[in-house]
CSV table of C-alpha atoms in Angstrom, one decimal:
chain,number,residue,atom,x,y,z
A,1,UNK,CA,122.5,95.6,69.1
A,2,UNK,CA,123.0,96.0,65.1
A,3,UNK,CA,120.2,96.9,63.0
A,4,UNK,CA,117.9,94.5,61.1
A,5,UNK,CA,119.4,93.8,57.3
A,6,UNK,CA,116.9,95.6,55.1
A,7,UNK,CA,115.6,92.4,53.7
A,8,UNK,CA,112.6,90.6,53.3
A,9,UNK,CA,109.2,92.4,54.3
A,10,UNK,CA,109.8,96.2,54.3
A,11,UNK,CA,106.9,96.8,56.7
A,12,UNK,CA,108.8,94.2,59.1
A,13,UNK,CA,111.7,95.8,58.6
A,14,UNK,CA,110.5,99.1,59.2
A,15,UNK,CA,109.2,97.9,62.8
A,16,UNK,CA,112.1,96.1,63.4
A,17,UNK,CA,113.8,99.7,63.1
A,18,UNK,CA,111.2,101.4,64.6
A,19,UNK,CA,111.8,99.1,67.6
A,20,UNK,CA,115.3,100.1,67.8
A,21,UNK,CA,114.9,103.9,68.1
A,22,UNK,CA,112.2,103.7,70.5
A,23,UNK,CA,114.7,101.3,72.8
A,24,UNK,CA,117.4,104.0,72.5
A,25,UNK,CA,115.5,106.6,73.4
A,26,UNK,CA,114.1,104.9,76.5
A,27,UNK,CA,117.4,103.5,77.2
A,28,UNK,CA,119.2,107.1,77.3
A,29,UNK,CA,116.0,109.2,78.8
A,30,UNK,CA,117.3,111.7,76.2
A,31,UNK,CA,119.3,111.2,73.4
A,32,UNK,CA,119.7,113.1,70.1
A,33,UNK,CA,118.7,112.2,66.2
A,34,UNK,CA,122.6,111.6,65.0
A,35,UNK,CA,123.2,109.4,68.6
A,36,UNK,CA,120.3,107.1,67.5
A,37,UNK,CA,121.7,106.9,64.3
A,38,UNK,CA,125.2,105.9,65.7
A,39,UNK,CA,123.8,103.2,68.2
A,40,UNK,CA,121.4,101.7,66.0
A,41,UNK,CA,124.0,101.6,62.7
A,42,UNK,CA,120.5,102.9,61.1
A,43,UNK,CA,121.2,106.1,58.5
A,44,UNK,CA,120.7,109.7,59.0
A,45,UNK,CA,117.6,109.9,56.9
A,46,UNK,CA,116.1,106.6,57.9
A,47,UNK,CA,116.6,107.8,62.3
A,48,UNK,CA,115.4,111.0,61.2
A,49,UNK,CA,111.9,109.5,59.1
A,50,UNK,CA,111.1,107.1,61.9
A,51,UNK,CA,111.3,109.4,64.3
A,52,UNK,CA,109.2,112.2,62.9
A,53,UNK,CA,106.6,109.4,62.2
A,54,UNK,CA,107.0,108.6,65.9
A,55,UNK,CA,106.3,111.9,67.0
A,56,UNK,CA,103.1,112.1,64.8
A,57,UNK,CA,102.5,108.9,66.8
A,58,UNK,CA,102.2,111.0,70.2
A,59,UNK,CA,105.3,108.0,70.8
A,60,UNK,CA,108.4,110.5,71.0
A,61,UNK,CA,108.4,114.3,72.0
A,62,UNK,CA,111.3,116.9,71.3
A,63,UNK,CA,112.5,118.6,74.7
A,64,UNK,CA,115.2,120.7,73.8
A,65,UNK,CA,118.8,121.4,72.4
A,66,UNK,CA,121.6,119.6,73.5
A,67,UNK,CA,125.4,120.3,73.9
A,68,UNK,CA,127.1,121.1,71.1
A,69,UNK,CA,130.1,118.5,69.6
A,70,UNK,CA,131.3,121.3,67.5
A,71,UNK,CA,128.6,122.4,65.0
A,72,UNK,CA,124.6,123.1,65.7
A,73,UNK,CA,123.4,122.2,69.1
A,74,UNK,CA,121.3,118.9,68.6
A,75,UNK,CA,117.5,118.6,69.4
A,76,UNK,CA,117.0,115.8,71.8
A,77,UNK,CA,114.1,113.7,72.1
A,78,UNK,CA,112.4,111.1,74.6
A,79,UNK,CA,110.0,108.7,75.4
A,80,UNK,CA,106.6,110.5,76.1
A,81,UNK,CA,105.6,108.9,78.7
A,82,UNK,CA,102.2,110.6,78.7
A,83,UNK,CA,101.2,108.6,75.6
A,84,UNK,CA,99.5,105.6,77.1
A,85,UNK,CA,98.8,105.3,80.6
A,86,UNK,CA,97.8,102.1,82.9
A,87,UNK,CA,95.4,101.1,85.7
A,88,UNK,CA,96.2,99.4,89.0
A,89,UNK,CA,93.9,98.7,91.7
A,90,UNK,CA,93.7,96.9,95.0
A,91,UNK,CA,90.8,94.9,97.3
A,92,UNK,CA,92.3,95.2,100.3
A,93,UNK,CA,89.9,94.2,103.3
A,94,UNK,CA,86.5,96.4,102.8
A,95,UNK,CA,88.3,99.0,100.7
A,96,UNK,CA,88.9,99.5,96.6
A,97,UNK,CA,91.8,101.6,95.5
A,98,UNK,CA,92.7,102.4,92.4
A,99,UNK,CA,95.1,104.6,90.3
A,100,UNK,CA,95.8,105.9,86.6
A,101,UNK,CA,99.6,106.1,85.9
A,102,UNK,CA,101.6,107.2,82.9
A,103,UNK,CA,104.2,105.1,81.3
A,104,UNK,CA,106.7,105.8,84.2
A,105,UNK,CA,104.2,104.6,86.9
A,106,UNK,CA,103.2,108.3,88.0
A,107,UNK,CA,99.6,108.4,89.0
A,108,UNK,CA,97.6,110.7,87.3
A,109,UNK,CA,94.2,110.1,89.0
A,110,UNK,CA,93.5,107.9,92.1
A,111,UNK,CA,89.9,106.8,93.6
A,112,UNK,CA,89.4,105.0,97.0
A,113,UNK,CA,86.0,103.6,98.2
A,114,UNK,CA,84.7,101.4,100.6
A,115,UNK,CA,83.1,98.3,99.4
A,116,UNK,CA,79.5,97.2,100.8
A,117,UNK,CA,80.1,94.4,103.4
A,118,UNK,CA,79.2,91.4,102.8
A,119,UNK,CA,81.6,91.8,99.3
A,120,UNK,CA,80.0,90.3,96.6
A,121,UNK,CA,81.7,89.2,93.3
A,122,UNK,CA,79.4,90.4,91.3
A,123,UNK,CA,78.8,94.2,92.7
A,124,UNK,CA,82.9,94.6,93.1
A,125,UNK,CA,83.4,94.5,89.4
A,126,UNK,CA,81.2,96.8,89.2
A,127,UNK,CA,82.3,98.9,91.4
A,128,UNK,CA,85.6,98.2,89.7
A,129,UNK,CA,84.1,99.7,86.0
A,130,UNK,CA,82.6,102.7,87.9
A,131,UNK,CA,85.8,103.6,89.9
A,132,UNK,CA,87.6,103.0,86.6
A,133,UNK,CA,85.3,105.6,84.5
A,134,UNK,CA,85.2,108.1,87.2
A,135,UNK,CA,89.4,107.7,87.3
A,136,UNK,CA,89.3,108.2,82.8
A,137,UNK,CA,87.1,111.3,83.7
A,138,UNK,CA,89.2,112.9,86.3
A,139,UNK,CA,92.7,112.3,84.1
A,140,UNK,CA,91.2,112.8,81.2
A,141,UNK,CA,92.5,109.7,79.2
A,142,UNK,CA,90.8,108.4,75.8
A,143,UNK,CA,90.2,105.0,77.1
A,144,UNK,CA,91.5,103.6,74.1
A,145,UNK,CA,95.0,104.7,75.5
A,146,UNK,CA,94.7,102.6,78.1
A,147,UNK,CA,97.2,99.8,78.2
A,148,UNK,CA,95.7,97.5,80.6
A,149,UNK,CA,94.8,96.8,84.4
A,150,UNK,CA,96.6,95.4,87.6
A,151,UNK,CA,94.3,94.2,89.9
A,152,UNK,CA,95.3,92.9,93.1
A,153,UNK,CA,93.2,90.2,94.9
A,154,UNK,CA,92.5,88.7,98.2
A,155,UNK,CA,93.0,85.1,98.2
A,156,UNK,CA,95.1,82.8,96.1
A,157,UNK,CA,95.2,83.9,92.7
A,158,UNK,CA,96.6,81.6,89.7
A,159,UNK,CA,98.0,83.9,87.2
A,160,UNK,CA,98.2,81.3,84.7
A,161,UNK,CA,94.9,80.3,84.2
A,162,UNK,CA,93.0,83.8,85.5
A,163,UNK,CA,91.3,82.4,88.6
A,164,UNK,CA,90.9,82.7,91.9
A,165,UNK,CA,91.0,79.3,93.8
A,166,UNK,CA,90.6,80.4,97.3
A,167,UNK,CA,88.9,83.7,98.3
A,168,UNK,CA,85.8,83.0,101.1
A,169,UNK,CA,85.5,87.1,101.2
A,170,UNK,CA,83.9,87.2,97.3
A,171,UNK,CA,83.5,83.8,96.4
A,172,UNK,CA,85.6,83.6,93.7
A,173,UNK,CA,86.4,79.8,94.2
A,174,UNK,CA,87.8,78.7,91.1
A,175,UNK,CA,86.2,81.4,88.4
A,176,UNK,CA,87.8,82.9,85.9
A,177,UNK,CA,88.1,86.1,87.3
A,178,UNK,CA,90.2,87.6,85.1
A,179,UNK,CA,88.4,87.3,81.8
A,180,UNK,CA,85.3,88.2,83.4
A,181,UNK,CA,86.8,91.8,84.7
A,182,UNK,CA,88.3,92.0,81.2
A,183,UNK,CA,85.0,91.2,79.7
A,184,UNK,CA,83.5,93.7,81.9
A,185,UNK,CA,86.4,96.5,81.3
A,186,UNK,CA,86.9,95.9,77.7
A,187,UNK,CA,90.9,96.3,78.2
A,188,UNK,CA,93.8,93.4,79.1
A,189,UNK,CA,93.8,92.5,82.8
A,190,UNK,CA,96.7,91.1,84.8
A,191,UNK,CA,95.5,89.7,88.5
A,192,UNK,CA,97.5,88.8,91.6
A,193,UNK,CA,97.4,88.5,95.2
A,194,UNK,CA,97.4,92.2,97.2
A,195,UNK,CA,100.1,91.2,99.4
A,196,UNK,CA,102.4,90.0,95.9
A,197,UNK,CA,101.4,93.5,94.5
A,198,UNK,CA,102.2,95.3,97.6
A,199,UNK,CA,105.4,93.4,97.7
A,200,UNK,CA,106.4,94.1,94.1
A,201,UNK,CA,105.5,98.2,95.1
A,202,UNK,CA,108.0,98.5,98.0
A,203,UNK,CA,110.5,95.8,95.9
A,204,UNK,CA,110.8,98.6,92.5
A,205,UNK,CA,110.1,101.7,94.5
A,206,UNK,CA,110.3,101.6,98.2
A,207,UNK,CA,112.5,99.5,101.2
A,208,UNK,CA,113.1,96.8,98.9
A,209,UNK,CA,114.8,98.7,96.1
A,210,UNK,CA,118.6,97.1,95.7
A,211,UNK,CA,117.7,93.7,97.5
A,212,UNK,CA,117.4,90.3,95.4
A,213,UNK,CA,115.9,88.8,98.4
A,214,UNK,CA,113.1,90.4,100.0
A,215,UNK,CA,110.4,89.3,102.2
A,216,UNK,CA,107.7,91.3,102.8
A,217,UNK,CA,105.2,90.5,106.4
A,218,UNK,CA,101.8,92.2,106.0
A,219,UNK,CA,99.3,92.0,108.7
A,220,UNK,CA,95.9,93.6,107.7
A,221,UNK,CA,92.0,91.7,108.1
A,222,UNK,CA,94.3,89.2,107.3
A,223,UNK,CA,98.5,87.7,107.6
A,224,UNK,CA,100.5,87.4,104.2
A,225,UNK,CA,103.6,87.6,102.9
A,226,UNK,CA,105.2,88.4,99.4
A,227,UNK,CA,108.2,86.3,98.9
A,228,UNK,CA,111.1,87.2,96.0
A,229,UNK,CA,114.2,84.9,96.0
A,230,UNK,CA,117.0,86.0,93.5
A,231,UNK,CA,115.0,88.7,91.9
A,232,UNK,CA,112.2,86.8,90.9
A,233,UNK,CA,109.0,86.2,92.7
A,234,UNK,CA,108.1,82.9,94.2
A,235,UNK,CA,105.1,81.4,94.0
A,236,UNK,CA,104.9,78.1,94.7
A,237,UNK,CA,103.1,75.0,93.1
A,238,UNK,CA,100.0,76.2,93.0
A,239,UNK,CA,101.2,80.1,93.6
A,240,UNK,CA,100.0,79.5,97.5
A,241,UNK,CA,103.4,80.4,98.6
A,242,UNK,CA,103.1,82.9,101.3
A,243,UNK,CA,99.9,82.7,103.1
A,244,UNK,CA,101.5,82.6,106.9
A,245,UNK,CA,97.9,83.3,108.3
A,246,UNK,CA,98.1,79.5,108.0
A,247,UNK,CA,101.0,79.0,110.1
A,248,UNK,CA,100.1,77.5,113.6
A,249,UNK,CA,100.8,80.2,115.5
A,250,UNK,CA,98.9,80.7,118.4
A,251,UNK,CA,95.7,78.5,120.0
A,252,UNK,CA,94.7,75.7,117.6
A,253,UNK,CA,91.1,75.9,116.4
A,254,UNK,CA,89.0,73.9,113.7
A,255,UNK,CA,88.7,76.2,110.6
A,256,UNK,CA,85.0,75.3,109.8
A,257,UNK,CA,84.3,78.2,108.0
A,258,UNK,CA,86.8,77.5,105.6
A,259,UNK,CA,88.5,80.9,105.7
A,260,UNK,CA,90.9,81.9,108.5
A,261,UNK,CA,94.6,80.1,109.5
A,262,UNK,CA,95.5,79.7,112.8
A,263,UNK,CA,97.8,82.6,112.8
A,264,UNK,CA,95.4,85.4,111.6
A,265,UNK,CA,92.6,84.6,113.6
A,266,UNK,CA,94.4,85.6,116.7
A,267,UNK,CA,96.7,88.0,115.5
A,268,UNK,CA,95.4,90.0,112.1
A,269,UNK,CA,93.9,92.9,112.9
A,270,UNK,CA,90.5,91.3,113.7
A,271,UNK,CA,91.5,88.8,115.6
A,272,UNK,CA,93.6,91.7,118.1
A,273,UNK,CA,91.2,93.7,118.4
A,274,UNK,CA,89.1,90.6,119.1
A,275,UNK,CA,91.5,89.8,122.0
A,276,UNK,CA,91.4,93.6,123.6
A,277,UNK,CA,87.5,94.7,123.3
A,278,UNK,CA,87.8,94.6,127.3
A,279,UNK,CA,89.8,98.2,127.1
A,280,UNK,CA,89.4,99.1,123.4
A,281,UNK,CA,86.0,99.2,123.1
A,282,UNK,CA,85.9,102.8,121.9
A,283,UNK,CA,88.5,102.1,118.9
A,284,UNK,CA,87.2,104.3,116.4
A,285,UNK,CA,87.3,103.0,112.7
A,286,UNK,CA,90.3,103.9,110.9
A,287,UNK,CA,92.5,104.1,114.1
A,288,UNK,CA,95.6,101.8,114.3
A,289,UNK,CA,94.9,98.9,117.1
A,290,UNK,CA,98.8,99.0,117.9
A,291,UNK,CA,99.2,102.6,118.5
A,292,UNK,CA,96.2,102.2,120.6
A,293,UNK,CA,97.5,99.2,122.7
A,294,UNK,CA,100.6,101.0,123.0
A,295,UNK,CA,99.1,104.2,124.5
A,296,UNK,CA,96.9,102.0,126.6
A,297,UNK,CA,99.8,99.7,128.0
A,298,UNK,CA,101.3,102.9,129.5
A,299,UNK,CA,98.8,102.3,132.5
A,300,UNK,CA,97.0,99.3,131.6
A,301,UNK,CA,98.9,95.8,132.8
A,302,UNK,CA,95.9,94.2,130.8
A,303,UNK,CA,96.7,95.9,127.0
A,304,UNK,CA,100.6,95.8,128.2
A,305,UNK,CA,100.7,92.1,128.1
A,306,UNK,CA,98.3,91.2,125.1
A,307,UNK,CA,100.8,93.9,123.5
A,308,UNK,CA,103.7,91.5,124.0
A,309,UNK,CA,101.7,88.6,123.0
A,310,UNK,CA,101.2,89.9,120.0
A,311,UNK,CA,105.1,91.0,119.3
A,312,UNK,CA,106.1,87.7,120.5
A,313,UNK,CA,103.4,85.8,117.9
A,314,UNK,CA,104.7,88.4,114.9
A,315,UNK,CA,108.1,87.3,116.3
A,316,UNK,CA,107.6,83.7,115.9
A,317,UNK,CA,106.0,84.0,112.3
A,318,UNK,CA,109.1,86.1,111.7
A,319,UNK,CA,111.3,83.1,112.5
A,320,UNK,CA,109.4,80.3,110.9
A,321,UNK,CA,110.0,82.2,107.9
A,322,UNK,CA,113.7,83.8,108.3
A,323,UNK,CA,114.5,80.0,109.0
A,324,UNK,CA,113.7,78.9,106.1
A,325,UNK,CA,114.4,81.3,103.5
A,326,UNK,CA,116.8,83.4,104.6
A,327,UNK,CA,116.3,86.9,103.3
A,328,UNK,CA,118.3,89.7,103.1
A,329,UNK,CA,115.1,91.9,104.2
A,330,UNK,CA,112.3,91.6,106.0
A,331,UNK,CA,109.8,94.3,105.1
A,332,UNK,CA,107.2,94.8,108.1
A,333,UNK,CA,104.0,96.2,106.4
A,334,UNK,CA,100.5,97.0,107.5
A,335,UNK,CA,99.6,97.0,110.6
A,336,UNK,CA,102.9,96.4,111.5
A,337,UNK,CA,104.6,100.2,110.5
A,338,UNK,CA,102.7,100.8,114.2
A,339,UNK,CA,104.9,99.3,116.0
A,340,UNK,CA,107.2,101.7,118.1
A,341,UNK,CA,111.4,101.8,118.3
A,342,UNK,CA,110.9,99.6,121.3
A,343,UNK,CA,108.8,97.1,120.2
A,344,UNK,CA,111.1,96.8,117.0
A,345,UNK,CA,114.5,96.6,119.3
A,346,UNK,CA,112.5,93.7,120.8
A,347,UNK,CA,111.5,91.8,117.8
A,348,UNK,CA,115.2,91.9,117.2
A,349,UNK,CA,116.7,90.7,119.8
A,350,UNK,CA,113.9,87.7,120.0
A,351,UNK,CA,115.2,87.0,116.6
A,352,UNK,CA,118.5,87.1,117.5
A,353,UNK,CA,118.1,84.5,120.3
A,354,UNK,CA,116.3,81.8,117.9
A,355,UNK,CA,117.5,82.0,114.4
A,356,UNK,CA,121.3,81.8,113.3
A,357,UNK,CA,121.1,85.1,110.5
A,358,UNK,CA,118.9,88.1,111.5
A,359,UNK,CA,118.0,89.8,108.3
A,360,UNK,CA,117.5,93.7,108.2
A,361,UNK,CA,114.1,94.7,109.4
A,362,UNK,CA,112.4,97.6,107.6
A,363,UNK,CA,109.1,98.9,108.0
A,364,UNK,CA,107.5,99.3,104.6
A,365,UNK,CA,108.3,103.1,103.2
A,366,UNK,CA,104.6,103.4,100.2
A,367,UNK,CA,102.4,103.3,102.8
A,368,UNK,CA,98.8,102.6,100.9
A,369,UNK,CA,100.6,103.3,97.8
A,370,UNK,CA,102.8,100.0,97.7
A,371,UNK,CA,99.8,97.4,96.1
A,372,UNK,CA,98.8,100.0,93.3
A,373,UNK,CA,102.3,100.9,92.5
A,374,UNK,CA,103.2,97.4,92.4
A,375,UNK,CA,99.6,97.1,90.4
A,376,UNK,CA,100.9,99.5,88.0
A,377,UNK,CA,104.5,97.7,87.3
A,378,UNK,CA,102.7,94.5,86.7
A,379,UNK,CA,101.4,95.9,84.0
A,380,UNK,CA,104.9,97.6,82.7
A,381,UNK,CA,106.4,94.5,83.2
A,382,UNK,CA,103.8,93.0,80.9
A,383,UNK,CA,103.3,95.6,78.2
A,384,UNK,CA,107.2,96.2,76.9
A,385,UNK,CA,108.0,99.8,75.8
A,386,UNK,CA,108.3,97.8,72.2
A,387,UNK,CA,105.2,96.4,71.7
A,388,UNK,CA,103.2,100.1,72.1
A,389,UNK,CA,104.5,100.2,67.9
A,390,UNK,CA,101.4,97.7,67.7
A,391,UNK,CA,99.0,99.6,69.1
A,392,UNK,CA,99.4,102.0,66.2
């Protein structure tokens, strides 16, 4: 990129500038004064005043000398990522999680609880300010370098406008949900569905890294699934795209509470367990209802077959939505990591039988890290490296 003519409004100008250096440095991870000075077509003296007011900033750090190109090693500098830092957290079922992250999405701090049940609206925002305090405390961050928060939702979240339209759990039915937790937090907020923030966690730093088209299955209290086509996440209309707990998959039933598809109620984790109380009725919270089914169905023809049922049912989801978008991975996620080399060989070869391409199935590689690291990039994504020159 050439440099900005050093007309019109200096201050502008200056930015401008300043703007360039800090995108060479992040672009190179480590890159001397002169280098800067040759990529950017800026002078000597101007690099070398911008970036010592950087580094008063807290914006750039020196690290060390670099290799020589025939006279005095060169200092080289980079990004310090410990400048600001950003918040992610996740409502997932009856459980909060949250993180503190620097600038490269390393968590500095993370805080877990589990919410009072019934949720309430009202008492999870406030259990999102305390979790956030305690996570300032523990990382010891000035709040006022805090960037901003990803919070991940259930429900169908419209990013646009800041609301939730559909979320029986917390009765957020068409509030503005954002502007209330940013009202509450006092810092920018950026809100999405768990299962999109889980998606975009495994799709930057876990099985979906180097796919353009990645879908990712997640089968928790409830059934979703994160969808990106081409690199880019879709949504939908009304950014509804991806609730398969709505698919009719399994027995039919009138949904008069409002809440549950077809699909989850009989095959979410619930809606198992639901199905095997007969042998599992000393499942102990916490405890995976697949590993136990599969331990069970060892000697048990009853848990042997509602096993099956249920791998046949993921199966059919599976198909419905290979079918019709055609992705180059499917990443199985929650409840679904259970599932044993067996039952994965069979998944396959059901797949194999009914639809014409078979992507590659992957079971998701974060674990409970995927929705707050894909909490945290949100906010990256949002907050470019250049606009931190306006925070100062």
């Amino acid at each position: 990129m050439q440099a900005p003519k050093k007309t019109g409004n200096s201050k502008l100008v200056k930015k401008l500038n300043k703007e360039e250096v800090l995108q060479q440095v992040v672009l190179h991870g480590q890159i001397s004064r002169a280098d800067i000075s040759k990529q950017t077509q800026l002078s000597r003296p101007c690099v070398s005043a911008l970036v010592d007011e950087m580094i008063q900033e807290g914006l750039l750090q020196e690290v060390g000398m670099g290799d020589s190109k025939g006279g005095r090693k060169p200092i080289l500098l980079e990004y310090n990522y410990q400048a600001y830092a950003i918040a992610g957290a996740i409502f997932e079922g009856s459980t909060l999680d949250m993180a503190i992250a620097d600038m490269k999405g390393e968590f500095l701090a993370r805080y877990r609880k589990r919410l009072a049940q019934p949720a309430n609206g009202e008492t999870v925002i406030e259990d999102l300010a305390a979790g956030l305090d305690r996570l300032l405390r523990e990382s010891g961050i000035p709040r006022e370098r805090l960037l901003g928060m990803g919070v991940g939702l259930q429900g169908v979240t419209q990013r646009g406008s800041g609301t939730v339209s559909f979320s029986p759990s917390t009765g957020w039915m068409g509030s503005p949900i954002q502007q209330t937790i940013e009202a509450r937090l006092g810092l920018p907020v950026i809100i999405d569905n768990d299962v999109n923030m889980m998606t975009l966690g495994e799709y930057v730093r876990g099985a979906g890294v180097g796919h353009t088209n990645v879908v990712y299955m997640y089968v928790g209290t409830g059934i979703g699934a994160g969808i990106i086509l081409d690199g880019q996440f879709y949504r939908g209309s009304r950014e509804a795209a991806g609730e398969i707990g709505f698919m009719m998959i399994g027995p039919v039933h009138n949904r008069s509470n409002g809440a549950s598809g077809v699909f989850e109620t009989h095959y979410s984790i619930p809606g198992i367990q639901e199905q095997a109380k007969g042998f599992l009725s000393d499942l102990q919270e916490g405890s995976s209802v697949i590993e136990e089914l599969i331990r069970h169905a060892k000697h048990n023809a009853e848990a042997k077959e509602l096993l099956a049922d249920v791998y046949r049912h993921w199966a059919y989801g599976m198909a419905n939505i290979i079918s019709i978008l055609n992705p180059e991975i499917l990443i199985l996620s929650g409840e679904m990591v259970h599932v044993d080399g067996e039952g994965v060989k069979q998944i396959h070869e059901w797949l194999r039988e009914w639809v014409p391409e078979v992507p590659s199935l992957e079971k998701a590689s974060l674990g409970e890290r995927a929705g707050l690291i894909g909490a945290v990039h949100s906010v990256l994504e949002a907050f470019p490296f250049t606009r931190l020159l306006e925070k100062e």
